[in-house]
Short mmCIF file of C-alpha atoms and ligand atoms in Angstrom, two decimals:
data_model
loop_
_atom_site.label_atom_id
_atom_site.label_comp_id
_atom_site.label_asym_id
_atom_site.label_seq_id
_atom_site.Cartn_x
_atom_site.Cartn_y
_atom_site.Cartn_z
CA MET P 1 -19.04 5.24 13.08
CA ASP P 2 -22.79 5.50 11.11
CA ASN P 3 -23.49 1.70 10.73
CA SER P 4 -24.96 2.49 7.11
CA THR P 5 -21.85 4.41 5.66
CA LEU P 6 -19.67 1.55 6.92
CA SER P 7 -21.76 -0.82 5.37
CA PHE P 8 -21.85 1.12 2.30
CA CYS P 9 -18.11 1.11 2.30
CA LYS P 10 -17.44 -2.74 3.02
CA LYS P 11 -19.94 -3.42 0.03
CA LEU P 12 -18.53 -0.97 -2.30
CA PRO P 13 -15.85 -2.38 -4.61
CA LYS P 14 -12.49 -0.73 -3.90
CA LEU P 15 -8.94 -0.75 -5.32
CA GLU P 16 -5.90 -1.04 -2.52
CA LEU P 17 -2.87 0.58 -4.14
CA HIS P 18 -0.89 0.86 -0.90
CA ALA P 19 -0.18 -1.96 1.07
CA HIS P 20 3.00 -3.77 2.45
CA LEU P 21 2.63 -7.46 2.50
CA ASN P 22 4.27 -7.91 6.05
CA GLY P 23 2.75 -5.35 7.90
CA SER P 24 -0.79 -6.33 6.42
CA ILE P 25 -0.66 -9.88 7.93
CA SER P 26 -3.66 -10.09 10.47
CA ASP P 27 -3.40 -10.69 14.13
CA LYS P 28 -5.22 -14.08 13.49
CA THR P 29 -2.70 -14.82 11.09
CA LEU P 30 0.13 -13.94 13.11
CA LEU P 31 -1.03 -15.87 16.35
CA GLU P 32 -1.52 -19.23 13.95
CA LEU P 33 1.86 -18.61 13.03
CA SER P 34 3.21 -18.10 16.64
CA GLN P 35 1.56 -21.17 17.59
CA THR P 36 2.97 -23.38 14.76
CA LEU P 37 6.70 -21.94 15.43
CA ASP P 38 5.97 -22.41 19.19
CA ASN P 39 5.15 -26.37 18.45
CA LYS P 40 8.36 -26.27 16.66
CA GLY P 41 10.26 -25.27 19.87
CA THR P 42 10.87 -21.28 19.39
CA ASN P 43 9.21 -19.19 22.17
CA TYR P 44 7.18 -16.08 20.38
CA ASP P 45 5.42 -15.14 23.76
CA ASN P 46 7.36 -11.75 23.30
CA ILE P 47 6.35 -11.04 19.95
CA LYS P 48 2.54 -11.97 20.84
CA GLN P 49 2.43 -9.75 23.58
CA PHE P 50 3.81 -6.99 20.88
CA ILE P 51 1.60 -7.75 18.17
CA MET P 52 -1.59 -7.93 20.21
CA GLY P 53 -0.58 -4.75 22.49
CA CYS P 54 -1.15 -1.22 21.94
CA LYS P 55 -1.60 -0.31 17.87
CA ASP P 56 -0.64 3.56 18.17
CA ARG P 57 2.52 3.16 17.30
CA SER P 58 4.98 5.81 16.69
CA LEU P 59 7.05 5.46 13.51
CA GLU P 60 9.98 4.09 14.99
CA GLU P 61 8.10 1.47 16.99
CA CYS P 62 6.49 0.52 13.99
CA PHE P 63 9.85 -0.37 12.22
CA LYS P 64 10.80 -2.40 15.08
CA MET P 65 7.22 -4.27 14.99
CA PHE P 66 8.41 -5.02 10.91
CA SER P 67 11.39 -6.64 12.64
CA LEU P 68 9.38 -8.70 14.75
CA ILE P 69 6.87 -9.85 12.15
CA HIS P 70 9.90 -10.84 9.74
CA SER P 71 11.45 -12.92 12.20
CA MET P 72 8.29 -15.05 11.87
CA THR P 73 7.70 -14.83 7.93
CA VAL P 74 10.89 -16.97 7.71
CA SER P 75 10.03 -19.44 5.04
CA ALA P 76 8.64 -19.77 1.38
CA SER P 77 5.95 -21.95 2.77
CA ILE P 78 5.06 -19.23 5.46
CA ILE P 79 5.35 -16.42 2.99
CA ARG P 80 2.78 -17.99 0.65
CA LYS P 81 0.39 -18.67 3.66
CA VAL P 82 0.48 -15.21 4.84
CA THR P 83 0.23 -14.09 1.31
CA LYS P 84 -2.91 -15.92 0.77
CA ASP P 85 -4.43 -15.01 3.98
CA VAL P 86 -3.82 -11.23 3.22
CA ILE P 87 -5.43 -11.46 -0.49
CA GLU P 88 -8.12 -13.07 1.19
CA ASP P 89 -8.68 -10.43 3.80
CA PHE P 90 -8.77 -7.54 1.28
CA ALA P 91 -11.17 -9.75 -1.02
CA GLY P 92 -13.25 -10.05 2.08
CA ASP P 93 -13.77 -6.54 2.41
CA GLY P 94 -14.64 -5.84 -0.75
CA VAL P 95 -11.15 -4.73 -2.39
CA VAL P 96 -11.51 -6.04 -6.16
CA TYR P 97 -8.11 -5.19 -7.15
CA LEU P 98 -5.04 -4.89 -5.05
CA GLU P 99 -1.30 -3.97 -5.74
CA LEU P 100 0.69 -5.83 -2.77
CA ARG P 101 4.18 -4.63 -2.39
CA SER P 102 7.11 -6.43 -0.66
CA THR P 103 10.77 -6.31 -0.27
CA PRO P 104 12.55 -9.31 -1.25
CA ARG P 105 14.04 -10.92 1.73
CA GLN P 106 16.33 -14.02 2.36
CA VAL P 107 16.63 -15.81 5.58
CA GLU P 108 19.55 -17.81 6.04
CA GLY P 109 19.49 -21.25 5.50
CA SER P 110 15.63 -21.43 4.96
CA MET P 111 14.89 -18.91 1.92
CA THR P 112 16.50 -17.24 -0.52
CA LYS P 113 15.47 -13.88 -2.33
CA ASN P 114 14.29 -15.85 -5.22
CA GLU P 115 12.30 -18.19 -3.38
CA TYR P 116 10.71 -15.16 -1.72
CA MET P 117 9.23 -13.77 -4.74
CA ASP P 118 8.31 -17.12 -5.92
CA ALA P 119 6.18 -17.79 -2.81
CA ILE P 120 4.54 -14.49 -3.46
CA ILE P 121 3.70 -14.98 -6.96
CA GLU P 122 2.51 -18.31 -6.96
CA SER P 123 0.07 -17.17 -3.99
CA ILE P 124 -1.14 -14.73 -6.32
CA ARG P 125 -1.78 -17.16 -9.16
CA GLU P 126 -3.61 -19.49 -6.84
CA SER P 127 -5.79 -16.64 -5.51
CA LYS P 128 -6.77 -16.11 -9.31
CA GLU P 129 -9.10 -19.26 -8.49
CA LEU P 130 -10.22 -18.53 -5.04
CA TYR P 131 -11.25 -15.05 -4.45
CA PRO P 132 -12.89 -12.34 -6.98
CA ILE P 133 -9.94 -10.13 -6.89
CA ILE P 134 -7.16 -8.91 -9.31
CA VAL P 135 -3.87 -9.07 -7.69
CA LYS P 136 -0.57 -7.65 -8.60
CA LEU P 137 3.21 -7.28 -7.28
CA ILE P 138 4.92 -4.40 -6.75
CA VAL P 139 8.53 -5.10 -5.61
CA SER P 140 9.93 -2.92 -2.86
CA ILE P 141 13.59 -1.17 -2.18
CA ASP P 142 14.18 -0.61 1.61
CA ARG P 143 16.05 2.38 1.99
CA LYS P 144 17.77 1.06 5.19
CA SER P 145 19.34 -1.89 3.42
CA GLY P 146 21.47 0.47 1.37
CA VAL P 147 22.21 0.65 -2.73
CA THR P 148 23.70 -2.77 -3.56
CA GLU P 149 20.51 -4.37 -2.02
CA ALA P 150 18.60 -2.10 -4.05
CA GLU P 151 20.31 -3.16 -7.12
CA GLU P 152 19.91 -6.46 -6.36
CA ASN P 153 16.04 -6.02 -5.53
CA LEU P 154 15.66 -4.41 -9.01
CA GLU P 155 17.56 -7.19 -10.96
CA LEU P 156 15.30 -9.75 -9.12
CA ALA P 157 12.31 -7.86 -10.22
CA ILE P 158 13.21 -7.45 -13.69
CA GLN P 159 13.66 -11.14 -14.00
CA ALA P 160 10.58 -11.64 -12.28
CA LYS P 161 8.86 -9.10 -14.40
CA GLU P 162 9.93 -11.07 -17.55
CA ALA P 163 8.62 -14.43 -16.47
CA ASN P 164 5.47 -13.19 -14.94
CA PRO P 165 4.45 -9.36 -17.13
CA ASP P 166 0.83 -10.13 -16.08
CA ILE P 167 1.68 -9.98 -12.13
CA VAL P 168 4.81 -8.29 -11.27
CA LEU P 169 4.42 -4.19 -12.56
CA GLY P 170 6.11 -1.66 -10.32
CA ILE P 171 9.16 -0.86 -8.09
CA ASP P 172 8.20 0.79 -4.75
CA PHE P 173 10.76 3.18 -2.17
CA SER P 174 9.96 2.75 1.12
CA GLY P 175 11.32 1.92 4.72
CA ASN P 176 12.50 4.48 7.65
CA PRO P 177 12.41 7.66 6.10
CA ALA P 178 14.86 8.81 8.46
CA ILE P 179 17.61 6.20 7.40
CA GLY P 180 19.25 6.75 3.93
CA GLU P 181 20.27 9.38 1.27
CA ILE P 182 17.86 9.58 -1.83
CA ASP P 183 20.74 10.62 -4.10
CA ASP P 184 22.66 7.28 -3.66
CA PHE P 185 19.32 5.68 -4.86
CA ILE P 186 18.12 7.86 -7.73
CA PRO P 187 20.29 5.81 -10.52
CA VAL P 188 18.61 2.71 -9.35
CA LEU P 189 15.01 3.94 -9.85
CA GLN P 190 15.53 5.77 -12.90
CA CYS P 191 17.09 2.66 -14.29
CA ALA P 192 13.66 1.22 -12.93
CA GLN P 193 11.90 3.62 -15.13
CA LYS P 194 13.89 2.61 -18.12
CA SER P 195 13.24 -1.06 -17.50
CA GLY P 196 9.72 -0.53 -17.74
CA PHE P 197 8.52 -0.38 -14.47
CA SER P 198 5.82 1.82 -12.88
CA LEU P 199 6.89 3.79 -9.83
CA ALA P 200 5.54 4.21 -6.40
CA ILE P 201 7.72 6.36 -4.07
CA HIS P 202 7.37 6.88 -0.38
CA CYS P 203 7.43 10.65 -0.07
CA ALA P 204 7.68 13.26 2.55
CA GLU P 205 6.41 10.91 5.25
CA VAL P 206 8.58 13.21 7.51
CA PRO P 207 9.60 16.79 6.79
CA CYS P 208 12.55 16.89 4.00
CA GLU P 209 12.17 19.65 1.58
CA LEU P 210 15.41 18.56 -0.52
CA GLU P 211 14.58 14.68 -0.85
CA THR P 212 10.85 15.68 -1.94
CA LYS P 213 11.90 17.78 -4.67
CA LYS P 214 14.30 15.23 -5.94
CA ILE P 215 11.47 12.84 -5.78
CA LEU P 216 9.29 14.94 -7.70
CA GLN P 217 11.74 15.39 -10.37
CA LEU P 218 11.87 11.92 -10.80
CA ASN P 219 8.14 12.12 -12.19
CA PRO P 220 7.07 8.51 -10.60
CA GLU P 221 4.03 7.19 -11.52
CA ARG P 222 2.63 7.61 -7.69
CA LEU P 223 3.55 9.17 -4.34
CA GLY P 224 3.18 7.23 -1.07
CA HIS P 225 2.24 9.67 1.71
CA ALA P 226 3.02 12.73 0.58
CA THR P 227 2.54 14.09 3.78
CA CYS P 228 4.85 16.81 4.87
CA ILE P 229 4.33 19.01 1.66
CA HIS P 230 1.56 21.43 2.48
CA PRO P 231 2.78 24.40 4.42
CA ASP P 232 0.60 23.88 7.30
CA ALA P 233 2.75 20.11 7.71
CA GLY P 234 6.14 21.77 7.64
CA GLY P 235 6.34 22.04 3.69
CA SER P 236 6.71 25.37 2.02
CA ASP P 237 4.30 26.90 -0.49
CA GLU P 238 6.61 26.27 -3.21
CA LEU P 239 6.65 22.45 -2.66
CA TRP P 240 2.97 22.24 -2.38
CA LYS P 241 2.74 24.19 -5.80
CA THR P 242 5.48 21.73 -7.31
CA LEU P 243 3.14 18.95 -6.25
CA ILE P 244 -0.08 19.93 -7.21
CA GLU P 245 1.28 21.05 -10.48
CA SER P 246 2.97 17.64 -11.14
CA LYS P 247 -0.45 15.93 -10.99
CA ILE P 248 1.30 13.12 -9.90
CA PRO P 249 -1.42 10.48 -7.65
CA VAL P 250 -0.96 10.58 -3.98
CA GLU P 251 -1.63 7.49 -2.12
CA LEU P 252 -3.32 8.35 1.08
CA CYS P 253 -3.21 6.03 4.28
CA LEU P 254 -5.13 8.23 6.93
CA THR P 255 -4.77 5.85 9.94
CA SER P 256 -1.07 5.06 9.34
CA ASN P 257 -0.40 8.80 9.16
CA VAL P 258 -2.49 9.37 12.38
CA LYS P 259 -0.99 6.21 14.41
CA THR P 260 2.26 7.16 13.91
CA SER P 261 1.68 11.18 14.55
CA THR P 262 2.88 12.04 11.36
CA VAL P 263 -0.44 13.77 11.24
CA LYS P 264 -1.67 15.34 14.42
CA ASP P 265 -5.34 14.01 13.75
CA TYR P 266 -7.76 13.11 10.84
CA ARG P 267 -9.23 16.30 10.58
CA ASN P 268 -5.50 18.11 9.95
CA HIS P 269 -4.86 15.45 7.30
CA HIS P 270 -3.96 16.66 4.01
CA PHE P 271 -6.62 14.66 2.29
CA ASP P 272 -8.53 17.60 2.62
CA HIS P 273 -6.47 20.12 0.99
CA LEU P 274 -5.53 17.41 -2.13
CA TYR P 275 -9.60 16.49 -2.58
CA LYS P 276 -10.84 20.02 -2.54
CA ILE P 277 -8.67 20.91 -5.20
CA GLY P 278 -9.13 17.71 -7.22
CA HIS P 279 -5.64 16.30 -7.19
CA PRO P 280 -5.54 12.53 -8.08
CA ILE P 281 -5.68 10.68 -4.75
CA VAL P 282 -6.43 7.18 -3.59
CA LEU P 283 -6.88 5.51 -0.44
CA GLY P 284 -4.80 2.99 1.13
CA THR P 285 -4.19 0.80 4.29
CA ASP P 286 -0.57 1.23 4.32
CA ASP P 287 -0.09 -1.95 7.15
CA LYS P 288 -3.65 -3.20 7.78
CA GLY P 289 -2.54 -5.40 10.21
CA VAL P 290 0.07 -3.37 12.28
CA PHE P 291 -2.52 -0.49 12.26
CA SER P 292 -5.51 -2.68 12.80
CA THR P 293 -7.48 -0.87 9.96
CA SER P 294 -9.18 -2.34 6.75
CA LEU P 295 -9.79 -0.18 3.51
CA SER P 296 -13.51 -0.20 4.37
CA ASP P 297 -12.70 1.60 7.66
CA GLU P 298 -10.43 3.87 5.48
CA TYR P 299 -13.38 4.92 3.02
CA CYS P 300 -15.29 5.49 6.21
CA ILE P 301 -13.19 7.48 8.16
CA ALA P 302 -12.79 9.74 5.40
CA ALA P 303 -16.61 9.91 4.72
CA LYS P 304 -17.10 10.82 8.63
CA THR P 305 -14.18 13.05 8.47
CA PHE P 306 -14.43 15.15 5.25
CA GLU P 307 -18.49 14.72 5.00
CA LEU P 308 -18.23 12.71 1.90
CA ASP P 309 -21.47 11.15 0.69
CA ASN P 310 -22.01 7.61 -0.95
CA ASP P 311 -21.82 9.18 -4.45
CA GLN P 312 -18.27 11.09 -3.65
CA LEU P 313 -16.91 7.63 -1.96
CA TRP P 314 -17.88 5.71 -5.37
CA GLN P 315 -16.19 8.35 -7.36
CA LEU P 316 -13.22 8.04 -5.25
CA SER P 317 -12.88 4.17 -5.63
CA TYR P 318 -13.95 4.86 -9.54
CA ASP P 319 -11.16 7.65 -10.08
CA SER P 320 -8.52 5.16 -8.21
CA ILE P 321 -8.61 2.87 -11.43
CA ASN P 322 -6.70 5.64 -13.34
CA TYR P 323 -3.71 5.23 -10.99
CA ALA P 324 -3.81 1.31 -10.73
CA PHE P 325 -0.71 -0.15 -12.57
CA ALA P 326 -2.79 -2.65 -14.66
CA SER P 327 -3.52 -2.83 -18.38
CA GLU P 328 -5.77 -0.84 -19.94
CA TYR P 329 -8.07 -3.91 -20.52
CA GLU P 330 -8.10 -4.59 -16.80
CA LYS P 331 -8.86 -1.00 -15.98
CA GLU P 332 -12.04 -1.47 -18.32
CA LYS P 333 -13.01 -4.33 -16.60
CA LEU P 334 -13.14 -2.49 -13.07
CA GLN P 335 -14.67 0.47 -14.23
CA LYS P 336 -17.49 -2.26 -15.52
CA ILE P 337 -17.70 -3.73 -12.36
CA LEU P 338 -17.81 -0.31 -10.48
CA LYS P 339 -20.66 1.16 -12.81
CA ASP P 340 -22.72 -2.16 -12.63
CA TRP P 341 -22.63 -2.19 -8.67
CA LYS P 342 -24.06 1.29 -8.90
CA GLN P 343 -26.66 0.49 -11.12
CA ASN P 344 -27.56 -2.32 -8.82
CA ILE P 345 -27.85 -0.57 -5.50
CA THR P 346 -29.32 2.72 -7.27
CA GLY P 347 -31.80 0.88 -9.62
CA ASN P 348 -30.56 3.63 -11.97
CA SER P 349 -30.09 3.24 -15.75
CA LYS P 350 -27.05 3.01 -17.64
CA ILE P 351 -24.22 5.34 -15.91
CA ASP P 352 -21.76 6.56 -17.86
C1 6MZ T 1 7.88 3.42 4.94
C2 6MZ T 1 7.26 1.13 5.31
C3 6MZ T 1 5.78 1.67 5.99
O1 6MZ T 1 8.31 -5.27 2.57
O2 6MZ T 1 8.11 -6.79 4.35
N1 6MZ T 1 7.13 -0.06 5.29
N2 6MZ T 1 7.94 1.95 4.87
N3 6MZ T 1 6.69 4.01 5.74
C4 6MZ T 1 5.93 3.15 6.17
N4 6MZ T 1 4.83 3.67 6.85
C5 6MZ T 1 4.34 3.55 8.21
N5 6MZ T 1 5.19 0.65 6.16
C6 6MZ T 1 5.47 -0.60 5.89
O3 6MZ T 1 6.48 -5.19 4.45
C7 6MZ T 1 6.91 -4.08 5.68
C8 6MZ T 1 8.32 -3.25 4.96
O4 6MZ T 1 7.56 -2.41 4.32
C9 6MZ T 1 7.96 -0.77 4.26
C10 6MZ T 1 9.27 -1.40 5.58
O5 6MZ T 1 10.33 -1.31 4.60
C11 6MZ T 1 9.07 -2.66 6.21
O6 6MZ T 1 10.08 -2.92 6.50
P1 6MZ T 1 7.49 -6.07 3.62
O7 6MZ T 1 6.47 -7.10 3.13
#
């Protein structure tokens, strides 16, 4: 990879809008964690081997990986630590605004869902003093866990938003796309909309025209992946047209899609189609730990694959401010950070 582009991408102030907490934990943090847990008498050698092994995993293998990681993130103090470490990683990568998403989880005898949520929110609050990054929380609904859990997670999200309206902003619908029927979840997602949440919905990670249509009808604020919508990727002209006309911003995770083989290679990524027609897009890492990537790497891969120059990379980051769930005040702050940064490196007079 061209060193000057990578260095530009690292320095560029960026917004991360698609990052799952447990998938974002670095190998370093996971190894530290496994050593601490080892000392308490549990042997995590098999987990360590899996974590440090090959990072080109199928989508199914990825979901096994999440279960392994979940078997290590089992207490509120661990959740606090991993959240802090993940925020530190993103801040160190030049991310100035981060929307972390996570699925409330309870561990029998060790942690309730409320404690899980509080641990993340506390860590986010603490990070304000530590790193130059604004962090928000999106509460995830895992399609694998069924509707009762979905309703429970929405209820938790409503309570957390009431207590922390500056942090808890959205609802994410995610999980293994091979499991669960969208129809079952639509009432919960509509209820989330009525409760004032912005929605970020995983969509068409694998081909499923009917489900994709139903998600588009919900008119969420953002879509995750939107992989199999273009006719080249198993979708149809009609579906593609519906997406484009909807103007719903799409969170694109290049490495995640290529490594899980839902997209053949970078060149064939739907970034190309969406970017060329000016559809709103934002680059994200999805699971930077699981896929061994960073947001700077993702910008650099986009630059190299689709021949974007530094101005276009800056614009990509600047435009993504529009799609954040942040307040207008915070968006203006972010716009200023990006403009000042550009002015500094180009020595240009004022940028409008
Ligand atoms: C769909 C994904 C995902 O919530 O425990 N998750 N869902 N597609 C993906 N693409 C690879 N990557 C992650 O983080 C892990 C959870 O995020 C969702 C899955 O539900 C996974 O269990 P949290 O912090």
